[in-house]
């Protein structure tokens, strides 16, 4: 059972250990919560990776276009006499303006990517994911070892009880043999007493 608490308009779920009676139930609850948090960090890392590439891919494409268009605008491939005009400007002037605009857009996207800093967020969530994965593995191994220890203890207790029962049966057998010997001794004494009475 999980308790939901509100802190600064944010809901967080905490494990209520009082509702569990055994350590195995508590361990299972912790493992379940750890698995859920592991999936959350994995999904968050994938989300930030997608956001990162949504900015990085346009920067790469625009940078390639700026490089090619700038080379074309600066070369003698297009001359002012043979180039058709685009409005009141020549094609070379238009390419120059387009290259400048795309370069400015690349600069804005680069600054936006640096400001959002998706790399740090991805590294944080990947690190948390790795830590939780190692923790879950340790908890699973501990649960297996604990189950094996409990099984060994149960087997030892069963062996002790079996030995106690065997010892109890032996003690009972000794008592019965002693009682039979006493009865035989009493019978012999009774026979001797009868013989003495007959002789007299």
mmCIF file with all atom_site columns, C-alpha atoms in Angstrom:
data_model
loop_
_atom_site.group_PDB
_atom_site.id
_atom_site.type_symbol
_atom_site.label_atom_id
_atom_site.label_alt_id
_atom_site.label_comp_id
_atom_site.label_asym_id
_atom_site.label_entity_id
_atom_site.label_seq_id
_atom_site.pdbx_PDB_ins_code
_atom_site.Cartn_x
_atom_site.Cartn_y
_atom_site.Cartn_z
_atom_site.occupancy
_atom_site.B_iso_or_equiv
_atom_site.pdbx_formal_charge
_atom_site.auth_seq_id
_atom_site.auth_comp_id
_atom_site.auth_asym_id
_atom_site.auth_atom_id
_atom_site.pdbx_PDB_model_num
ATOM 1   C CA . UNK A 1 1   ? 0.000  0.000   0.000   1.00 0.00 ? 1   UNK A CA 1
ATOM 2   C CA . UNK A 1 2   ? 1.304  3.431   -0.938  1.00 0.00 ? 2   UNK A CA 1
ATOM 3   C CA . UNK A 1 3   ? 0.510  6.716   0.745   1.00 0.00 ? 3   UNK A CA 1
ATOM 4   C CA . UNK A 1 4   ? 0.085  9.802   -1.460  1.00 0.00 ? 4   UNK A CA 1
ATOM 5   C CA . UNK A 1 5   ? 1.389  13.055  -0.024  1.00 0.00 ? 5   UNK A CA 1
ATOM 6   C CA . UNK A 1 6   ? 1.222  16.539  -1.548  1.00 0.00 ? 6   UNK A CA 1
ATOM 7   C CA . UNK A 1 7   ? 4.203  18.888  -1.361  1.00 0.00 ? 7   UNK A CA 1
ATOM 8   C CA . UNK A 1 8   ? 4.261  22.155  -3.321  1.00 0.00 ? 8   UNK A CA 1
ATOM 9   C CA . UNK A 1 9   ? 1.433  20.950  -5.556  1.00 0.00 ? 9   UNK A CA 1
ATOM 10  C CA . UNK A 1 10  ? 3.448  17.836  -6.454  1.00 0.00 ? 10  UNK A CA 1
ATOM 11  C CA . UNK A 1 11  ? 2.199  14.360  -5.617  1.00 0.00 ? 11  UNK A CA 1
ATOM 12  C CA . UNK A 1 12  ? 4.702  11.789  -4.405  1.00 0.00 ? 12  UNK A CA 1
ATOM 13  C CA . UNK A 1 13  ? 4.048  8.198   -3.382  1.00 0.00 ? 13  UNK A CA 1
ATOM 14  C CA . UNK A 1 14  ? 5.771  6.756   -0.325  1.00 0.00 ? 14  UNK A CA 1
ATOM 15  C CA . UNK A 1 15  ? 5.796  3.173   0.875   1.00 0.00 ? 15  UNK A CA 1
ATOM 16  C CA . UNK A 1 16  ? 3.883  2.598   4.117   1.00 0.00 ? 16  UNK A CA 1
ATOM 17  C CA . UNK A 1 17  ? 5.957  -0.050  5.877   1.00 0.00 ? 17  UNK A CA 1
ATOM 18  C CA . UNK A 1 18  ? 3.502  -0.283  8.779   1.00 0.00 ? 18  UNK A CA 1
ATOM 19  C CA . UNK A 1 19  ? 1.007  -2.057  6.540   1.00 0.00 ? 19  UNK A CA 1
ATOM 20  C CA . UNK A 1 20  ? 3.414  -4.963  5.952   1.00 0.00 ? 20  UNK A CA 1
ATOM 21  C CA . UNK A 1 21  ? 3.962  -7.631  8.548   1.00 0.00 ? 21  UNK A CA 1
ATOM 22  C CA . UNK A 1 22  ? 7.027  -9.511  7.319   1.00 0.00 ? 22  UNK A CA 1
ATOM 23  C CA . UNK A 1 23  ? 10.374 -8.395  5.933   1.00 0.00 ? 23  UNK A CA 1
ATOM 24  C CA . UNK A 1 24  ? 9.707  -10.319 2.729   1.00 0.00 ? 24  UNK A CA 1
ATOM 25  C CA . UNK A 1 25  ? 6.593  -8.222  2.038   1.00 0.00 ? 25  UNK A CA 1
ATOM 26  C CA . UNK A 1 26  ? 8.506  -5.011  2.735   1.00 0.00 ? 26  UNK A CA 1
ATOM 27  C CA . UNK A 1 27  ? 11.310 -6.120  0.436   1.00 0.00 ? 27  UNK A CA 1
ATOM 28  C CA . UNK A 1 28  ? 8.836  -6.961  -2.322  1.00 0.00 ? 28  UNK A CA 1
ATOM 29  C CA . UNK A 1 29  ? 7.185  -3.538  -1.942  1.00 0.00 ? 29  UNK A CA 1
ATOM 30  C CA . UNK A 1 30  ? 10.541 -1.751  -2.144  1.00 0.00 ? 30  UNK A CA 1
ATOM 31  C CA . UNK A 1 31  ? 11.495 -3.785  -5.197  1.00 0.00 ? 31  UNK A CA 1
ATOM 32  C CA . UNK A 1 32  ? 8.198  -2.957  -6.894  1.00 0.00 ? 32  UNK A CA 1
ATOM 33  C CA . UNK A 1 33  ? 8.626  0.779   -6.264  1.00 0.00 ? 33  UNK A CA 1
ATOM 34  C CA . UNK A 1 34  ? 12.241 0.616   -7.467  1.00 0.00 ? 34  UNK A CA 1
ATOM 35  C CA . UNK A 1 35  ? 11.118 -1.053  -10.699 1.00 0.00 ? 35  UNK A CA 1
ATOM 36  C CA . UNK A 1 36  ? 8.502  1.655   -11.249 1.00 0.00 ? 36  UNK A CA 1
ATOM 37  C CA . UNK A 1 37  ? 11.055 4.419   -10.648 1.00 0.00 ? 37  UNK A CA 1
ATOM 38  C CA . UNK A 1 38  ? 13.472 2.642   -12.991 1.00 0.00 ? 38  UNK A CA 1
ATOM 39  C CA . UNK A 1 39  ? 10.892 2.709   -15.781 1.00 0.00 ? 39  UNK A CA 1
ATOM 40  C CA . UNK A 1 40  ? 10.165 6.381   -15.083 1.00 0.00 ? 40  UNK A CA 1
ATOM 41  C CA . UNK A 1 41  ? 13.839 7.323   -15.421 1.00 0.00 ? 41  UNK A CA 1
ATOM 42  C CA . UNK A 1 42  ? 14.136 5.257   -18.612 1.00 0.00 ? 42  UNK A CA 1
ATOM 43  C CA . UNK A 1 43  ? 11.122 6.969   -20.194 1.00 0.00 ? 43  UNK A CA 1
ATOM 44  C CA . UNK A 1 44  ? 12.321 10.406  -19.088 1.00 0.00 ? 44  UNK A CA 1
ATOM 45  C CA . UNK A 1 45  ? 15.754 9.757   -20.596 1.00 0.00 ? 45  UNK A CA 1
ATOM 46  C CA . UNK A 1 46  ? 14.130 8.733   -23.892 1.00 0.00 ? 46  UNK A CA 1
ATOM 47  C CA . UNK A 1 47  ? 11.961 11.875  -23.823 1.00 0.00 ? 47  UNK A CA 1
ATOM 48  C CA . UNK A 1 48  ? 14.918 14.215  -23.305 1.00 0.00 ? 48  UNK A CA 1
ATOM 49  C CA . UNK A 1 49  ? 16.881 12.352  -25.999 1.00 0.00 ? 49  UNK A CA 1
ATOM 50  C CA . UNK A 1 50  ? 14.044 12.965  -28.448 1.00 0.00 ? 50  UNK A CA 1
ATOM 51  C CA . UNK A 1 51  ? 13.926 16.653  -27.490 1.00 0.00 ? 51  UNK A CA 1
ATOM 52  C CA . UNK A 1 52  ? 17.686 16.893  -27.912 1.00 0.00 ? 52  UNK A CA 1
ATOM 53  C CA . UNK A 1 53  ? 17.622 15.459  -31.438 1.00 0.00 ? 53  UNK A CA 1
ATOM 54  C CA . UNK A 1 54  ? 14.614 17.606  -32.341 1.00 0.00 ? 54  UNK A CA 1
ATOM 55  C CA . UNK A 1 55  ? 16.968 20.587  -31.940 1.00 0.00 ? 55  UNK A CA 1
ATOM 56  C CA . UNK A 1 56  ? 20.205 18.948  -33.073 1.00 0.00 ? 56  UNK A CA 1
ATOM 57  C CA . UNK A 1 57  ? 18.922 17.619  -36.416 1.00 0.00 ? 57  UNK A CA 1
ATOM 58  C CA . UNK A 1 58  ? 17.646 21.018  -37.678 1.00 0.00 ? 58  UNK A CA 1
ATOM 59  C CA . UNK A 1 59  ? 20.959 22.598  -36.626 1.00 0.00 ? 59  UNK A CA 1
ATOM 60  C CA . UNK A 1 60  ? 22.890 20.020  -38.684 1.00 0.00 ? 60  UNK A CA 1
ATOM 61  C CA . UNK A 1 61  ? 20.630 20.404  -41.728 1.00 0.00 ? 61  UNK A CA 1
ATOM 62  C CA . UNK A 1 62  ? 20.708 24.226  -41.616 1.00 0.00 ? 62  UNK A CA 1
ATOM 63  C CA . UNK A 1 63  ? 24.472 24.213  -41.090 1.00 0.00 ? 63  UNK A CA 1
ATOM 64  C CA . UNK A 1 64  ? 24.955 22.083  -44.209 1.00 0.00 ? 64  UNK A CA 1
ATOM 65  C CA . UNK A 1 65  ? 22.640 24.351  -46.184 1.00 0.00 ? 65  UNK A CA 1
ATOM 66  C CA . UNK A 1 66  ? 24.497 27.456  -44.961 1.00 0.00 ? 66  UNK A CA 1
ATOM 67  C CA . UNK A 1 67  ? 27.817 25.924  -45.985 1.00 0.00 ? 67  UNK A CA 1
ATOM 68  C CA . UNK A 1 68  ? 26.626 24.965  -49.491 1.00 0.00 ? 68  UNK A CA 1
ATOM 69  C CA . UNK A 1 69  ? 24.619 28.138  -50.135 1.00 0.00 ? 69  UNK A CA 1
ATOM 70  C CA . UNK A 1 70  ? 27.453 30.317  -48.835 1.00 0.00 ? 70  UNK A CA 1
ATOM 71  C CA . UNK A 1 71  ? 29.911 28.580  -51.145 1.00 0.00 ? 71  UNK A CA 1
ATOM 72  C CA . UNK A 1 72  ? 27.585 29.075  -54.094 1.00 0.00 ? 72  UNK A CA 1
ATOM 73  C CA . UNK A 1 73  ? 26.941 32.728  -53.224 1.00 0.00 ? 73  UNK A CA 1
ATOM 74  C CA . UNK A 1 74  ? 30.652 33.478  -52.786 1.00 0.00 ? 74  UNK A CA 1
ATOM 75  C CA . UNK A 1 75  ? 31.809 31.668  -55.930 1.00 0.00 ? 75  UNK A CA 1
ATOM 76  C CA . UNK A 1 76  ? 31.678 32.729  -59.554 1.00 0.00 ? 76  UNK A CA 1
ATOM 77  C CA . UNK A 1 77  ? 29.132 30.079  -60.437 1.00 0.00 ? 77  UNK A CA 1
ATOM 78  C CA . UNK A 1 78  ? 26.369 32.640  -60.375 1.00 0.00 ? 78  UNK A CA 1
ATOM 79  C CA . UNK A 1 79  ? 27.172 36.015  -61.895 1.00 0.00 ? 79  UNK A CA 1
ATOM 80  C CA . UNK A 1 80  ? 25.184 39.187  -61.677 1.00 0.00 ? 80  UNK A CA 1
ATOM 81  C CA . UNK A 1 81  ? 24.636 39.373  -65.471 1.00 0.00 ? 81  UNK A CA 1
ATOM 82  C CA . UNK A 1 82  ? 23.534 35.812  -66.133 1.00 0.00 ? 82  UNK A CA 1
ATOM 83  C CA . UNK A 1 83  ? 21.539 35.324  -62.915 1.00 0.00 ? 83  UNK A CA 1
ATOM 84  C CA . UNK A 1 84  ? 17.777 35.838  -63.014 1.00 0.00 ? 84  UNK A CA 1
ATOM 85  C CA . UNK A 1 85  ? 16.472 38.351  -60.569 1.00 0.00 ? 85  UNK A CA 1
ATOM 86  C CA . UNK A 1 86  ? 14.345 37.498  -57.530 1.00 0.00 ? 86  UNK A CA 1
ATOM 87  C CA . UNK A 1 87  ? 12.199 40.534  -57.017 1.00 0.00 ? 87  UNK A CA 1
ATOM 88  C CA . UNK A 1 88  ? 14.489 43.561  -56.855 1.00 0.00 ? 88  UNK A CA 1
ATOM 89  C CA . UNK A 1 89  ? 17.563 41.442  -55.973 1.00 0.00 ? 89  UNK A CA 1
ATOM 90  C CA . UNK A 1 90  ? 19.774 39.091  -57.896 1.00 0.00 ? 90  UNK A CA 1
ATOM 91  C CA . UNK A 1 91  ? 20.014 35.404  -57.058 1.00 0.00 ? 91  UNK A CA 1
ATOM 92  C CA . UNK A 1 92  ? 23.442 35.949  -55.493 1.00 0.00 ? 92  UNK A CA 1
ATOM 93  C CA . UNK A 1 93  ? 22.103 38.640  -53.175 1.00 0.00 ? 93  UNK A CA 1
ATOM 94  C CA . UNK A 1 94  ? 19.132 36.433  -52.321 1.00 0.00 ? 94  UNK A CA 1
ATOM 95  C CA . UNK A 1 95  ? 21.396 33.507  -51.438 1.00 0.00 ? 95  UNK A CA 1
ATOM 96  C CA . UNK A 1 96  ? 23.533 35.807  -49.309 1.00 0.00 ? 96  UNK A CA 1
ATOM 97  C CA . UNK A 1 97  ? 20.491 36.981  -47.350 1.00 0.00 ? 97  UNK A CA 1
ATOM 98  C CA . UNK A 1 98  ? 19.208 33.394  -47.056 1.00 0.00 ? 98  UNK A CA 1
ATOM 99  C CA . UNK A 1 99  ? 22.587 32.216  -45.765 1.00 0.00 ? 99  UNK A CA 1
ATOM 100 C CA . UNK A 1 100 ? 22.653 35.002  -43.178 1.00 0.00 ? 100 UNK A CA 1
ATOM 101 C CA . UNK A 1 101 ? 19.097 34.206  -42.054 1.00 0.00 ? 101 UNK A CA 1
ATOM 102 C CA . UNK A 1 102 ? 19.835 30.479  -41.756 1.00 0.00 ? 102 UNK A CA 1
ATOM 103 C CA . UNK A 1 103 ? 23.063 31.217  -39.889 1.00 0.00 ? 103 UNK A CA 1
ATOM 104 C CA . UNK A 1 104 ? 21.129 33.384  -37.438 1.00 0.00 ? 104 UNK A CA 1
ATOM 105 C CA . UNK A 1 105 ? 18.567 30.588  -36.994 1.00 0.00 ? 105 UNK A CA 1
ATOM 106 C CA . UNK A 1 106 ? 21.374 28.086  -36.366 1.00 0.00 ? 106 UNK A CA 1
ATOM 107 C CA . UNK A 1 107 ? 22.778 30.411  -33.731 1.00 0.00 ? 107 UNK A CA 1
ATOM 108 C CA . UNK A 1 108 ? 19.399 30.699  -31.987 1.00 0.00 ? 108 UNK A CA 1
ATOM 109 C CA . UNK A 1 109 ? 18.885 26.927  -31.997 1.00 0.00 ? 109 UNK A CA 1
ATOM 110 C CA . UNK A 1 110 ? 22.400 26.387  -30.641 1.00 0.00 ? 110 UNK A CA 1
ATOM 111 C CA . UNK A 1 111 ? 21.828 28.867  -27.822 1.00 0.00 ? 111 UNK A CA 1
ATOM 112 C CA . UNK A 1 112 ? 18.464 27.245  -27.078 1.00 0.00 ? 112 UNK A CA 1
ATOM 113 C CA . UNK A 1 113 ? 20.058 23.794  -26.931 1.00 0.00 ? 113 UNK A CA 1
ATOM 114 C CA . UNK A 1 114 ? 22.788 25.022  -24.594 1.00 0.00 ? 114 UNK A CA 1
ATOM 115 C CA . UNK A 1 115 ? 20.239 26.749  -22.373 1.00 0.00 ? 115 UNK A CA 1
ATOM 116 C CA . UNK A 1 116 ? 17.993 23.678  -22.102 1.00 0.00 ? 116 UNK A CA 1
ATOM 117 C CA . UNK A 1 117 ? 21.060 21.469  -21.502 1.00 0.00 ? 117 UNK A CA 1
ATOM 118 C CA . UNK A 1 118 ? 19.429 18.184  -22.420 1.00 0.00 ? 118 UNK A CA 1
ATOM 119 C CA . UNK A 1 119 ? 22.755 16.335  -22.171 1.00 0.00 ? 119 UNK A CA 1
ATOM 120 C CA . UNK A 1 120 ? 22.986 16.899  -18.422 1.00 0.00 ? 120 UNK A CA 1
ATOM 121 C CA . UNK A 1 121 ? 19.394 15.776  -17.907 1.00 0.00 ? 121 UNK A CA 1
ATOM 122 C CA . UNK A 1 122 ? 19.956 12.653  -19.995 1.00 0.00 ? 122 UNK A CA 1
ATOM 123 C CA . UNK A 1 123 ? 23.125 11.804  -18.048 1.00 0.00 ? 123 UNK A CA 1
ATOM 124 C CA . UNK A 1 124 ? 21.318 12.353  -14.743 1.00 0.00 ? 124 UNK A CA 1
ATOM 125 C CA . UNK A 1 125 ? 18.439 10.049  -15.605 1.00 0.00 ? 125 UNK A CA 1
ATOM 126 C CA . UNK A 1 126 ? 20.751 7.445   -17.138 1.00 0.00 ? 126 UNK A CA 1
ATOM 127 C CA . UNK A 1 127 ? 22.849 7.469   -13.957 1.00 0.00 ? 127 UNK A CA 1
ATOM 128 C CA . UNK A 1 128 ? 19.751 7.120   -11.785 1.00 0.00 ? 128 UNK A CA 1
ATOM 129 C CA . UNK A 1 129 ? 18.562 4.289   -14.029 1.00 0.00 ? 129 UNK A CA 1
ATOM 130 C CA . UNK A 1 130 ? 21.886 2.466   -13.656 1.00 0.00 ? 130 UNK A CA 1
ATOM 131 C CA . UNK A 1 131 ? 21.861 2.912   -9.863  1.00 0.00 ? 131 UNK A CA 1
ATOM 132 C CA . UNK A 1 132 ? 18.293 1.648   -9.563  1.00 0.00 ? 132 UNK A CA 1
ATOM 133 C CA . UNK A 1 133 ? 19.076 -1.302  -11.817 1.00 0.00 ? 133 UNK A CA 1
ATOM 134 C CA . UNK A 1 134 ? 22.040 -2.264  -9.619  1.00 0.00 ? 134 UNK A CA 1
ATOM 135 C CA . UNK A 1 135 ? 19.881 -1.812  -6.509  1.00 0.00 ? 135 UNK A CA 1
ATOM 136 C CA . UNK A 1 136 ? 17.133 -4.033  -7.923  1.00 0.00 ? 136 UNK A CA 1
ATOM 137 C CA . UNK A 1 137 ? 19.656 -6.737  -8.787  1.00 0.00 ? 137 UNK A CA 1
ATOM 138 C CA . UNK A 1 138 ? 21.112 -6.621  -5.268  1.00 0.00 ? 138 UNK A CA 1
ATOM 139 C CA . UNK A 1 139 ? 17.653 -6.787  -3.733  1.00 0.00 ? 139 UNK A CA 1
ATOM 140 C CA . UNK A 1 140 ? 16.698 -9.766  -5.888  1.00 0.00 ? 140 UNK A CA 1
ATOM 141 C CA . UNK A 1 141 ? 19.909 -11.552 -4.929  1.00 0.00 ? 141 UNK A CA 1
ATOM 142 C CA . UNK A 1 142 ? 19.303 -10.710 -1.264  1.00 0.00 ? 142 UNK A CA 1
ATOM 143 C CA . UNK A 1 143 ? 15.748 -12.037 -1.484  1.00 0.00 ? 143 UNK A CA 1
ATOM 144 C CA . UNK A 1 144 ? 17.003 -15.299 -3.012  1.00 0.00 ? 144 UNK A CA 1
ATOM 145 C CA . UNK A 1 145 ? 19.723 -15.636 -0.365  1.00 0.00 ? 145 UNK A CA 1
ATOM 146 C CA . UNK A 1 146 ? 17.231 -14.874 2.380   1.00 0.00 ? 146 UNK A CA 1
ATOM 147 C CA . UNK A 1 147 ? 14.828 -17.517 1.061   1.00 0.00 ? 147 UNK A CA 1
ATOM 148 C CA . UNK A 1 148 ? 17.665 -20.044 0.950   1.00 0.00 ? 148 UNK A CA 1
ATOM 149 C CA . UNK A 1 149 ? 18.709 -19.162 4.514   1.00 0.00 ? 149 UNK A CA 1
ATOM 150 C CA . UNK A 1 150 ? 15.134 -19.547 5.730   1.00 0.00 ? 150 UNK A CA 1
ATOM 151 C CA . UNK A 1 151 ? 14.912 -22.924 4.007   1.00 0.00 ? 151 UNK A CA 1
ATOM 152 C CA . UNK A 1 152 ? 18.155 -24.042 5.649   1.00 0.00 ? 152 UNK A CA 1
ATOM 153 C CA . UNK A 1 153 ? 16.870 -22.900 9.061   1.00 0.00 ? 153 UNK A CA 1
ATOM 154 C CA . UNK A 1 154 ? 13.610 -24.788 8.531   1.00 0.00 ? 154 UNK A CA 1
ATOM 155 C CA . UNK A 1 155 ? 15.509 -27.927 7.568   1.00 0.00 ? 155 UNK A CA 1
ATOM 156 C CA . UNK A 1 156 ? 17.721 -27.611 10.651  1.00 0.00 ? 156 UNK A CA 1
ATOM 157 C CA . UNK A 1 157 ? 14.686 -27.139 12.891  1.00 0.00 ? 157 UNK A CA 1
ATOM 158 C CA . UNK A 1 158 ? 13.016 -30.172 11.314  1.00 0.00 ? 158 UNK A CA 1
ATOM 159 C CA . UNK A 1 159 ? 16.178 -32.206 11.905  1.00 0.00 ? 159 UNK A CA 1
ATOM 160 C CA . UNK A 1 160 ? 16.297 -31.098 15.548  1.00 0.00 ? 160 UNK A CA 1
ATOM 161 C CA . UNK A 1 161 ? 12.637 -32.008 16.042  1.00 0.00 ? 161 UNK A CA 1
ATOM 162 C CA . UNK A 1 162 ? 13.219 -35.394 14.436  1.00 0.00 ? 162 UNK A CA 1
ATOM 163 C CA . UNK A 1 163 ? 16.164 -36.093 16.733  1.00 0.00 ? 163 UNK A CA 1
ATOM 164 C CA . UNK A 1 164 ? 14.137 -34.998 19.752  1.00 0.00 ? 164 UNK A CA 1
ATOM 165 C CA . UNK A 1 165 ? 11.346 -37.364 18.755  1.00 0.00 ? 165 UNK A CA 1
ATOM 166 C CA . UNK A 1 166 ? 13.843 -40.194 18.319  1.00 0.00 ? 166 UNK A CA 1
ATOM 167 C CA . UNK A 1 167 ? 15.376 -39.451 21.722  1.00 0.00 ? 167 UNK A CA 1
ATOM 168 C CA . UNK A 1 168 ? 11.890 -39.395 23.245  1.00 0.00 ? 168 UNK A CA 1
ATOM 169 C CA . UNK A 1 169 ? 11.127 -42.808 21.741  1.00 0.00 ? 169 UNK A CA 1
ATOM 170 C CA . UNK A 1 170 ? 14.409 -44.194 23.084  1.00 0.00 ? 170 UNK A CA 1
ATOM 171 C CA . UNK A 1 171 ? 13.690 -42.854 26.562  1.00 0.00 ? 171 UNK A CA 1
ATOM 172 C CA . UNK A 1 172 ? 10.216 -44.365 26.421  1.00 0.00 ? 172 UNK A CA 1
ATOM 173 C CA . UNK A 1 173 ? 11.666 -47.695 25.350  1.00 0.00 ? 173 UNK A CA 1
ATOM 174 C CA . UNK A 1 174 ? 14.209 -47.695 28.211  1.00 0.00 ? 174 UNK A CA 1
ATOM 175 C CA . UNK A 1 175 ? 11.467 -46.916 30.723  1.00 0.00 ? 175 UNK A CA 1
ATOM 176 C CA . UNK A 1 176 ? 9.321  -49.776 29.460  1.00 0.00 ? 176 UNK A CA 1
ATOM 177 C CA . UNK A 1 177 ? 12.245 -52.243 29.639  1.00 0.00 ? 177 UNK A CA 1
ATOM 178 C CA . UNK A 1 178 ? 13.037 -51.158 33.192  1.00 0.00 ? 178 UNK A CA 1
ATOM 179 C CA . UNK A 1 179 ? 9.397  -51.603 34.184  1.00 0.00 ? 179 UNK A CA 1
ATOM 180 C CA . UNK A 1 180 ? 9.336  -55.095 32.628  1.00 0.00 ? 180 UNK A CA 1
ATOM 181 C CA . UNK A 1 181 ? 12.522 -56.038 34.473  1.00 0.00 ? 181 UNK A CA 1
ATOM 182 C CA . UNK A 1 182 ? 11.024 -54.833 37.748  1.00 0.00 ? 182 UNK A CA 1
ATOM 183 C CA . UNK A 1 183 ? 7.903  -56.886 37.083  1.00 0.00 ? 183 UNK A CA 1
ATOM 184 C CA . UNK A 1 184 ? 10.026 -59.997 36.358  1.00 0.00 ? 184 UNK A CA 1
ATOM 185 C CA . UNK A 1 185 ? 11.990 -59.396 39.551  1.00 0.00 ? 185 UNK A CA 1
ATOM 186 C CA . UNK A 1 186 ? 8.773  -59.102 41.555  1.00 0.00 ? 186 UNK A CA 1
ATOM 187 C CA . UNK A 1 187 ? 7.454  -62.298 39.986  1.00 0.00 ? 187 UNK A CA 1
ATOM 188 C CA . UNK A 1 188 ? 10.657 -64.129 40.900  1.00 0.00 ? 188 UNK A CA 1
ATOM 189 C CA . UNK A 1 189 ? 10.471 -62.913 44.476  1.00 0.00 ? 189 UNK A CA 1
ATOM 190 C CA . UNK A 1 190 ? 6.846  -63.974 44.661  1.00 0.00 ? 190 UNK A CA 1
ATOM 191 C CA . UNK A 1 191 ? 7.754  -67.459 43.362  1.00 0.00 ? 191 UNK A CA 1
ATOM 192 C CA . UNK A 1 192 ? 10.573 -67.798 45.883  1.00 0.00 ? 192 UNK A CA 1
ATOM 193 C CA . UNK A 1 193 ? 8.251  -66.739 48.693  1.00 0.00 ? 193 UNK A CA 1
ATOM 194 C CA . UNK A 1 194 ? 5.637  -69.296 47.624  1.00 0.00 ? 194 UNK A CA 1
ATOM 195 C CA . UNK A 1 195 ? 8.289  -72.060 47.491  1.00 0.00 ? 195 UNK A CA 1
ATOM 196 C CA . UNK A 1 196 ? 9.505  -71.165 50.974  1.00 0.00 ? 196 UNK A CA 1
ATOM 197 C CA . UNK A 1 197 ? 5.968  -71.273 52.322  1.00 0.00 ? 197 UNK A CA 1
ATOM 198 C CA . UNK A 1 198 ? 5.390  -74.718 50.777  1.00 0.00 ? 198 UNK A CA 1
ATOM 199 C CA . UNK A 1 199 ? 8.623  -76.077 52.294  1.00 0.00 ? 199 UNK A CA 1
ATOM 200 C CA . UNK A 1 200 ? 7.609  -74.870 55.718  1.00 0.00 ? 200 UNK A CA 1
#
